[in-house]
Structures are given as structure tokens and as C-alpha cells.
The first five atom37 places (N, CA, C, CB, O) and aatype in JSON, in Angstrom:
{
  "aatype": [12, 9, 16, 10, 5, 12, 13, 3, 16, 1, 6, 3, 10, 4, 11, 10, 16, 7, 10, 15, 6, 3, 0, 10, 17, 3, 11, 7, 13, 6, 14, 6, 3, 17, 3, 19, 7, 13, 4, 15, 3, 5, 0, 10, 16, 18, 16, 6, 13, 3, 11, 3, 4, 7, 6, 17, 6, 6, 14, 19, 15, 7, 0, 18, 17, 10, 19, 1, 5, 12, 6, 3, 18, 4, 9, 7, 18, 3, 4, 19, 11, 13, 7, 7, 11, 18, 18, 18, 12, 19, 8, 8, 0],
  "atom_mask": [
    [1, 1, 1, 1, 1],
    [1, 1, 1, 1, 1],
    [1, 1, 1, 1, 1],
    [1, 1, 1, 1, 1],
    [1, 1, 1, 1, 1],
    [1, 1, 1, 1, 1],
    [1, 1, 1, 1, 1],
    [1, 1, 1, 1, 1],
    [1, 1, 1, 1, 1],
    [1, 1, 1, 1, 1],
    [1, 1, 1, 1, 1],
    [1, 1, 1, 1, 1],
    [1, 1, 1, 1, 1],
    [1, 1, 1, 1, 1],
    [1, 1, 1, 1, 1],
    [1, 1, 1, 1, 1],
    [1, 1, 1, 1, 1],
    [1, 1, 1, 0, 1],
    [1, 1, 1, 1, 1],
    [1, 1, 1, 1, 1],
    [1, 1, 1, 1, 1],
    [1, 1, 1, 1, 1],
    [1, 1, 1, 1, 1],
    [1, 1, 1, 1, 1],
    [1, 1, 1, 1, 1],
    [1, 1, 1, 1, 1],
    [1, 1, 1, 1, 1],
    [1, 1, 1, 0, 1],
    [1, 1, 1, 1, 1],
    [1, 1, 1, 1, 1],
    [1, 1, 1, 1, 1],
    [1, 1, 1, 1, 1],
    [1, 1, 1, 1, 1],
    [1, 1, 1, 1, 1],
    [1, 1, 1, 1, 1],
    [1, 1, 1, 1, 1],
    [1, 1, 1, 0, 1],
    [1, 1, 1, 1, 1],
    [1, 1, 1, 1, 1],
    [1, 1, 1, 1, 1],
    [1, 1, 1, 1, 1],
    [1, 1, 1, 1, 1],
    [1, 1, 1, 1, 1],
    [1, 1, 1, 1, 1],
    [1, 1, 1, 1, 1],
    [1, 1, 1, 1, 1],
    [1, 1, 1, 1, 1],
    [1, 1, 1, 1, 1],
    [1, 1, 1, 1, 1],
    [1, 1, 1, 1, 1],
    [1, 1, 1, 1, 1],
    [1, 1, 1, 1, 1],
    [1, 1, 1, 1, 1],
    [1, 1, 1, 0, 1],
    [1, 1, 1, 1, 1],
    [1, 1, 1, 1, 1],
    [1, 1, 1, 1, 1],
    [1, 1, 1, 1, 1],
    [1, 1, 1, 1, 1],
    [1, 1, 1, 1, 1],
    [1, 1, 1, 1, 1],
    [1, 1, 1, 0, 1],
    [1, 1, 1, 1, 1],
    [1, 1, 1, 1, 1],
    [1, 1, 1, 1, 1],
    [1, 1, 1, 1, 1],
    [1, 1, 1, 1, 1],
    [1, 1, 1, 1, 1],
    [1, 1, 1, 1, 1],
    [1, 1, 1, 1, 1],
    [1, 1, 1, 1, 1],
    [1, 1, 1, 1, 1],
    [1, 1, 1, 1, 1],
    [1, 1, 1, 1, 1],
    [1, 1, 1, 1, 1],
    [1, 1, 1, 0, 1],
    [1, 1, 1, 1, 1],
    [1, 1, 1, 1, 1],
    [1, 1, 1, 1, 1],
    [1, 1, 1, 1, 1],
    [1, 1, 1, 1, 1],
    [1, 1, 1, 1, 1],
    [1, 1, 1, 0, 1],
    [1, 1, 1, 0, 1],
    [1, 1, 1, 1, 1],
    [1, 1, 1, 1, 1],
    [1, 1, 1, 1, 1],
    [1, 1, 1, 1, 1],
    [1, 1, 1, 1, 1],
    [1, 1, 1, 1, 1],
    [1, 1, 1, 1, 1],
    [1, 1, 1, 1, 1],
    [1, 1, 1, 1, 1]
  ],
  "atom_positions": [
    [[-107.98, 10.85, 54.54], [-107.7, 11.47, 55.84], [-106.22, 11.93, 55.82], [-107.97, 10.43, 57.04], [-105.32, 11.29, 55.28]],
    [[-106.06, 13.1, 56.45], [-104.74, 13.7, 56.61], [-104.38, 13.67, 58.08], [-104.7, 15.16, 56.07], [-105.15, 14.13, 58.93]],
    [[-103.19, 13.11, 58.38], [-102.77, 13.11, 59.82], [-101.73, 14.18, 59.95], [-102.19, 11.71, 60.31], [-100.77, 14.27, 59.17]],
    [[-101.96, 15.01, 60.98], [-101.06, 16.16, 61.29], [-100.53, 16.1, 62.7], [-101.79, 17.5, 61.1], [-101.25, 15.68, 63.61]],
    [[-99.29, 16.5, 62.9], [-98.8, 16.75, 64.2], [-98.57, 18.2, 64.41], [-97.56, 15.99, 64.44], [-97.82, 18.83, 63.66]],
    [[-99.16, 18.76, 65.39], [-99.08, 20.17, 65.64], [-97.9, 20.46, 66.58], [-100.41, 20.68, 66.23], [-97.66, 19.7, 67.52]],
    [[-97.16, 21.56, 66.35], [-96.07, 21.93, 67.23], [-96.05, 23.45, 67.33], [-94.7, 21.38, 66.71], [-96.42, 24.17, 66.4]],
    [[-95.59, 23.91, 68.52], [-95.48, 25.31, 68.75], [-94.3, 25.82, 69.47], [-96.56, 25.71, 69.43], [-94.27, 26.96, 69.93]],
    [[-93.3, 24.98, 69.57], [-92.01, 25.43, 70.14], [-90.86, 24.93, 69.34], [-91.86, 24.96, 71.57], [-90.98, 23.91, 68.67]],
    [[-89.72, 25.63, 69.39], [-88.53, 25.2, 68.66], [-88.09, 23.81, 69.1], [-87.39, 26.19, 68.86], [-87.62, 23.0, 68.3]],
    [[-88.27, 23.57, 70.4], [-87.87, 22.25, 70.93], [-88.71, 21.14, 70.31], [-88.0, 22.2, 72.46], [-88.18, 20.07, 70.02]],
    [[-90.02, 21.38, 70.1], [-90.89, 20.39, 69.47], [-90.47, 20.16, 68.01], [-92.37, 20.84, 69.55], [-90.43, 19.04, 67.5]],
    [[-90.15, 21.32, 67.36], [-89.72, 21.18, 65.91], [-88.37, 20.46, 65.88], [-89.6, 22.62, 65.17], [-88.2, 19.63, 64.99]],
    [[-87.43, 20.68, 66.73], [-86.16, 19.94, 66.78], [-86.39, 18.44, 67.01], [-85.26, 20.49, 67.9], [-85.73, 17.61, 66.38]],
    [[-87.33, 18.1, 67.9], [-87.53, 16.69, 68.16], [-88.18, 16.01, 66.98], [-88.37, 16.5, 69.38], [-87.83, 14.87, 66.68]],
    [[-89.15, 16.7, 66.26], [-89.76, 16.11, 65.1], [-88.82, 15.91, 63.95], [-90.88, 16.94, 64.67], [-88.92, 14.92, 63.23]],
    [[-87.9, 16.84, 63.77], [-86.93, 16.81, 62.65], [-85.67, 16.01, 62.99], [-86.53, 18.25, 62.25], [-85.03, 15.46, 62.1]],
    [[-85.33, 15.93, 64.26], [-84.01, 15.39, 64.7], [-82.87, 16.35, 64.44], [0.0, 0.0, 0.0], [-81.7, 15.96, 64.44]],
    [[-83.23, 17.62, 64.2], [-82.23, 18.68, 63.95], [-81.93, 19.5, 65.2], [-82.71, 19.62, 62.84], [-82.77, 19.61, 66.09]],
    [[-80.76, 20.07, 65.26], [-80.47, 21.09, 66.3], [-81.1, 22.42, 65.81], [-78.87, 21.24, 66.56], [-81.5, 22.55, 64.65]],
    [[-81.16, 23.4, 66.74], [-81.72, 24.71, 66.32], [-80.88, 25.34, 65.22], [-81.81, 25.68, 67.54], [-81.44, 25.92, 64.29]],
    [[-79.57, 25.25, 65.29], [-78.73, 25.81, 64.24], [-78.95, 25.07, 62.91], [-77.24, 25.73, 64.66], [-78.96, 25.7, 61.85]],
    [[-79.11, 23.79, 62.94], [-79.3, 23.02, 61.73], [-80.6, 23.32, 61.06], [-79.22, 21.57, 62.01], [-80.7, 23.15, 59.85]],
    [[-81.65, 23.79, 61.81], [-82.9, 24.07, 61.23], [-82.77, 25.16, 60.19], [-83.88, 24.44, 62.28], [-83.43, 25.08, 59.16]],
    [[-81.93, 26.2, 60.4], [-81.72, 27.21, 59.43], [-81.07, 26.67, 58.18], [-80.9, 28.29, 59.99], [-81.45, 27.07, 57.08]],
    [[-80.13, 25.8, 58.28], [-79.38, 25.19, 57.15], [-80.27, 24.38, 56.31], [-78.23, 24.34, 57.64], [-79.98, 24.24, 55.12]],
    [[-81.35, 23.81, 56.82], [-82.32, 22.98, 56.09], [-83.5, 23.8, 55.53], [-82.84, 21.88, 57.01], [-84.4, 23.21, 54.93]],
    [[-83.52, 25.07, 55.7], [-84.55, 25.91, 55.15], [-85.67, 26.38, 56.06], [0.0, 0.0, 0.0], [-86.54, 27.15, 55.67]],
    [[-85.6, 25.87, 57.34], [-86.62, 26.34, 58.27], [-86.33, 27.79, 58.79], [-86.71, 25.37, 59.46], [-85.18, 28.2, 58.92]],
    [[-87.38, 28.53, 59.07], [-87.31, 29.88, 59.66], [-87.93, 29.88, 60.96], [-87.95, 30.92, 58.79], [-89.09, 30.3, 61.07]],
    [[-87.22, 29.4, 62.05], [-87.88, 29.31, 63.34], [-87.97, 30.5, 64.18], [-87.26, 28.35, 64.08], [-87.8, 30.43, 65.4]],
    [[-88.23, 31.62, 63.57], [-88.53, 32.89, 64.23], [-89.75, 33.47, 63.72], [-87.44, 33.86, 64.09], [-90.11, 33.3, 62.56]],
    [[-90.46, 34.22, 64.63], [-91.68, 34.94, 64.31], [-92.79, 34.01, 63.8], [-91.37, 36.01, 63.26], [-93.5, 34.36, 62.85]],
    [[-92.96, 32.87, 64.39], [-94.02, 31.96, 64.01], [-94.78, 31.58, 65.24], [-93.47, 30.73, 63.3], [-94.28, 31.71, 66.36]],
    [[-95.95, 31.13, 65.05], [-96.9, 30.85, 66.16], [-97.23, 29.35, 66.29], [-98.2, 31.64, 65.95], [-97.31, 28.8, 67.39]],
    [[-97.42, 28.7, 65.14], [-97.77, 27.34, 65.2], [-97.3, 26.64, 63.91], [-99.26, 27.19, 65.42], [-97.14, 27.27, 62.87]],
    [[-97.1, 25.33, 64.01], [-96.7, 24.57, 62.87], [-97.38, 23.21, 62.82], [0.0, 0.0, 0.0], [-97.9, 22.71, 63.82]],
    [[-97.38, 22.64, 61.64], [-97.96, 21.37, 61.4], [-97.09, 20.47, 60.62], [-99.23, 21.52, 60.73], [-96.53, 20.9, 59.62]],
    [[-96.92, 19.25, 61.02], [-96.11, 18.26, 60.32], [-97.03, 17.24, 59.65], [-95.13, 17.57, 61.3], [-97.94, 16.72, 60.3]],
    [[-96.82, 16.94, 58.39], [-97.65, 16.05, 57.67], [-96.81, 15.08, 56.84], [-98.57, 16.83, 56.8], [-95.71, 15.42, 56.42]],
    [[-97.3, 13.91, 56.61], [-96.65, 12.91, 55.77], [-96.93, 13.24, 54.35], [-97.13, 11.48, 56.08], [-96.18, 12.79, 53.48]],
    [[-97.95, 14.01, 54.02], [-98.29, 14.37, 52.68], [-98.34, 15.9, 52.49], [-99.61, 13.75, 52.3], [-98.58, 16.63, 53.46]],
    [[-98.12, 16.38, 51.31], [-98.32, 17.8, 51.01], [-99.73, 18.23, 51.17], [-97.88, 18.11, 49.63], [-100.66, 17.5, 50.82]],
    [[-99.92, 19.42, 51.71], [-101.27, 19.91, 51.89], [-101.76, 20.73, 50.61], [-101.33, 20.81, 53.2], [-102.93, 21.07, 50.48]],
    [[-100.83, 21.0, 49.75], [-101.19, 21.69, 48.57], [-100.51, 21.08, 47.33], [-100.84, 23.13, 48.71], [-99.55, 20.32, 47.44]],
    [[-101.03, 21.44, 46.16], [-100.4, 21.1, 44.86], [-100.3, 22.36, 44.05], [-101.2, 19.99, 44.08], [-100.95, 23.35, 44.38]],
    [[-99.48, 22.36, 42.98], [-99.24, 23.48, 42.19], [-100.16, 23.52, 41.06], [-97.88, 23.52, 41.74], [-100.25, 22.52, 40.35]],
    [[-100.87, 24.59, 40.8], [-101.77, 24.85, 39.69], [-101.02, 25.9, 38.75], [-103.23, 25.4, 40.22], [-100.21, 26.69, 39.22]],
    [[-101.31, 25.87, 37.49], [-100.73, 26.88, 36.59], [-101.76, 27.24, 35.53], [-99.41, 26.35, 35.91], [-102.46, 26.41, 34.94]],
    [[-101.8, 28.61, 35.35], [-102.62, 29.18, 34.28], [-101.76, 30.21, 33.51], [-103.95, 29.84, 34.86], [-101.03, 31.01, 34.08]],
    [[-101.92, 30.11, 32.19], [-100.99, 31.02, 31.41], [-101.28, 32.49, 31.66], [-101.11, 30.75, 29.88], [-100.39, 33.31, 31.47]],
    [[-102.48, 32.85, 32.07], [-102.81, 34.22, 32.38], [-102.53, 34.64, 33.82], [-104.23, 34.45, 32.09], [-102.25, 35.82, 34.06]],
    [[-102.58, 33.72, 34.76], [-102.41, 34.01, 36.16], [-101.15, 33.49, 36.75], [-103.51, 33.49, 36.89], [-100.79, 33.87, 37.86]],
    [[-100.45, 32.62, 36.03], [-99.17, 32.1, 36.55], [-99.38, 30.89, 37.39], [0.0, 0.0, 0.0], [-100.27, 30.09, 37.13]],
    [[-98.51, 30.74, 38.45], [-98.52, 29.58, 39.28], [-99.06, 29.86, 40.69], [-97.14, 29.03, 39.36], [-98.83, 30.95, 41.21]],
    [[-99.74, 28.94, 41.29], [-100.18, 29.16, 42.66], [-100.42, 27.74, 43.31], [-101.52, 30.08, 42.71], [-100.47, 26.7, 42.66]],
    [[-100.55, 27.82, 44.58], [-100.75, 26.6, 45.4], [-102.21, 26.39, 45.69], [-99.96, 26.69, 46.72], [-102.86, 27.32, 46.17]],
    [[-102.76, 25.24, 45.44], [-104.11, 24.89, 45.69], [-104.19, 23.78, 46.8], [-104.76, 24.44, 44.38], [-103.42, 22.83, 46.75]],
    [[-105.06, 23.89, 47.72], [-105.17, 22.86, 48.76], [-105.57, 21.52, 48.21], [-106.15, 23.28, 49.79], [-106.35, 21.46, 47.26]],
    [[-105.07, 20.47, 48.76], [-105.56, 19.08, 48.43], [-106.9, 18.9, 49.12], [-104.53, 17.94, 48.89], [-107.28, 19.66, 50.01]],
    [[-107.62, 17.85, 48.67], [-108.91, 17.56, 49.26], [-108.72, 17.23, 50.79], [-109.6, 16.37, 48.5], [-107.86, 16.44, 51.17]],
    [[-109.53, 17.85, 51.59], [-109.41, 17.66, 53.05], [-108.63, 18.65, 53.74], [0.0, 0.0, 0.0], [-108.72, 18.71, 54.97]],
    [[-107.84, 19.48, 53.05], [-107.01, 20.44, 53.65], [-107.4, 21.9, 53.38], [-105.67, 20.21, 53.21], [-106.69, 22.82, 53.79]],
    [[-108.54, 22.12, 52.69], [-108.85, 23.45, 52.24], [-108.94, 24.43, 53.41], [-110.15, 23.44, 51.46], [-108.25, 25.45, 53.43]],
    [[-109.8, 24.11, 54.37], [-109.97, 25.07, 55.47], [-108.6, 25.41, 56.14], [-110.97, 24.49, 56.52], [-108.31, 26.6, 56.32]],
    [[-107.78, 24.42, 56.52], [-106.56, 24.69, 57.2], [-105.58, 25.56, 56.31], [-105.91, 23.35, 57.61], [-105.0, 26.53, 56.8]],
    [[-105.42, 25.21, 55.08], [-104.49, 25.96, 54.21], [-105.0, 27.39, 54.1], [-104.36, 25.28, 52.78], [-104.19, 28.32, 54.17]],
    [[-106.3, 27.62, 53.91], [-106.81, 29.03, 53.8], [-106.59, 29.72, 55.12], [-108.35, 29.08, 53.4], [-106.22, 30.9, 55.07]],
    [[-106.76, 29.15, 56.28], [-106.53, 29.78, 57.51], [-105.04, 30.15, 57.66], [-106.99, 28.9, 58.63], [-104.72, 31.24, 58.15]],
    [[-104.14, 29.26, 57.26], [-102.71, 29.58, 57.28], [-102.39, 30.7, 56.4], [-101.89, 28.42, 56.9], [-101.62, 31.56, 56.81]],
    [[-102.9, 30.77, 55.22], [-102.65, 31.85, 54.25], [-103.14, 33.2, 54.76], [-103.32, 31.54, 52.91], [-102.52, 34.23, 54.49]],
    [[-104.26, 33.19, 55.49], [-104.89, 34.42, 55.98], [-104.28, 35.0, 57.21], [-106.3, 34.17, 56.26], [-104.45, 36.18, 57.53]],
    [[-103.52, 34.11, 57.93], [-102.95, 34.54, 59.26], [-101.73, 35.41, 59.0], [-102.54, 33.28, 60.16], [-100.72, 34.98, 58.44]],
    [[-101.87, 36.71, 59.44], [-100.78, 37.69, 59.31], [-100.1, 37.64, 58.02], [-99.78, 37.5, 60.35], [-100.64, 38.16, 57.04]],
    [[-98.89, 37.03, 57.94], [-98.18, 37.01, 56.66], [-98.17, 35.65, 56.05], [-96.78, 37.49, 56.83], [-97.5, 35.41, 55.04]],
    [[-98.91, 34.76, 56.64], [-99.1, 33.42, 55.95], [-98.18, 32.36, 56.5], [0.0, 0.0, 0.0], [-97.77, 32.4, 57.66]],
    [[-97.88, 31.43, 55.67], [-97.09, 30.29, 56.1], [-96.01, 29.91, 55.04], [-98.03, 29.08, 56.39], [-96.07, 30.31, 53.87]],
    [[-95.02, 29.12, 55.51], [-94.05, 28.56, 54.57], [-94.05, 27.05, 54.83], [-92.58, 29.2, 54.75], [-94.51, 26.58, 55.88]],
    [[-93.55, 26.32, 53.89], [-93.45, 24.87, 53.97], [-92.05, 24.49, 53.64], [-94.45, 24.16, 53.04], [-91.42, 25.02, 52.72]],
    [[-91.57, 23.5, 54.45], [-90.19, 22.91, 54.21], [-90.47, 21.4, 54.1], [-89.08, 23.27, 55.45], [-91.16, 20.83, 54.94]],
    [[-89.94, 20.79, 53.06], [-89.97, 19.31, 52.93], [-88.64, 18.84, 53.46], [-90.24, 18.8, 51.42], [-87.58, 19.24, 52.97]],
    [[-88.71, 17.99, 54.46], [-87.5, 17.47, 55.1], [-87.75, 16.08, 55.55], [-87.06, 18.34, 56.28], [-88.77, 15.82, 56.2]],
    [[-86.88, 15.15, 55.24], [-86.98, 13.82, 55.8], [-88.23, 13.1, 55.39], [0.0, 0.0, 0.0], [-88.73, 12.25, 56.13]],
    [[-88.77, 13.42, 54.23], [-89.96, 12.76, 53.69], [-91.23, 13.28, 54.32], [0.0, 0.0, 0.0], [-92.3, 12.69, 54.14]],
    [[-91.11, 14.35, 55.04], [-92.34, 15.0, 55.68], [-92.44, 16.42, 55.3], [-92.31, 14.91, 57.23], [-91.47, 16.98, 54.81]],
    [[-93.54, 17.02, 55.49], [-93.83, 18.43, 55.1], [-94.09, 19.17, 56.36], [-95.06, 18.55, 54.1], [-94.96, 18.79, 57.14]],
    [[-93.32, 20.28, 56.59], [-93.48, 21.09, 57.8], [-94.01, 22.4, 57.4], [-92.16, 21.25, 58.57], [-93.39, 23.13, 56.63]],
    [[-95.19, 22.74, 57.93], [-95.83, 24.03, 57.7], [-95.74, 24.93, 58.87], [-97.26, 23.86, 57.35], [-96.16, 24.57, 59.97]],
    [[-95.17, 26.14, 58.67], [-95.03, 27.04, 59.83], [-95.75, 28.27, 59.54], [-93.58, 27.35, 60.18], [-95.56, 28.87, 58.48]],
    [[-96.64, 28.71, 60.49], [-97.47, 29.9, 60.25], [-96.83, 31.08, 60.95], [-98.94, 29.68, 60.77], [-96.57, 31.05, 62.15]],
    [[-96.6, 32.09, 60.19], [-95.76, 33.23, 60.71], [-96.6, 34.45, 61.03], [-94.67, 33.62, 59.69], [-97.6, 34.73, 60.37]],
    [[-96.16, 35.18, 62.08], [-96.92, 36.43, 62.41], [-96.12, 37.67, 61.99], [-97.23, 36.5, 63.96], [-96.67, 38.77, 62.04]],
    [[-94.86, 37.54, 61.59], [-94.1, 38.77, 61.22], [-93.06, 38.37, 60.24], [-93.45, 39.49, 62.46], [-92.29, 39.2, 59.77]]
  ]
}
């Protein structure tokens, strides 16, 4: 089972991370042009490699649907690992 916390405001993201809005940028977050985010204690993907295709991210068991939805949404998502947690932000531009 994967436990997620959903967030959709900068204020919520700041509360989850304990960071100020300015510090979010310094830690690799891009808190602009996003619609929704998910915080997880575990990674939702792992890295696969093939000599012909290169490297890509594959969803872990139980996260397939969510990861594919995040990938297909406008321009996709990014992930920041911070404080032992994984923050996935789904972007629209």
C-alpha cells in the first residue's frame, strides 16, 4: 500500500516541507504552473535501463495508474526528494 498526501496550494506545500516559498526554489521545487501534487514516503517510480532505449522511469507496483495519469497531464510531472519524502508536482505549462 502506498500512502499519499495530496496538496494543491503553495501554502500546503510549504506546510508539508517546512520551507518558505523562497526556499522551495532553492531545494529544487518549481511551485509555478502546477495543478496538484502528491507527497509520498516512498518513490512511485524506479529507473529502468535498456542499451537500445536508454533510461526511463517505471511505476512501482500499486502506482501504475497514478504515474501514467501524471505523465499524460499536459506537460507531465516532476519529482523532488526532500526530507526523506518524495514530492510529485503535476504541471500544466
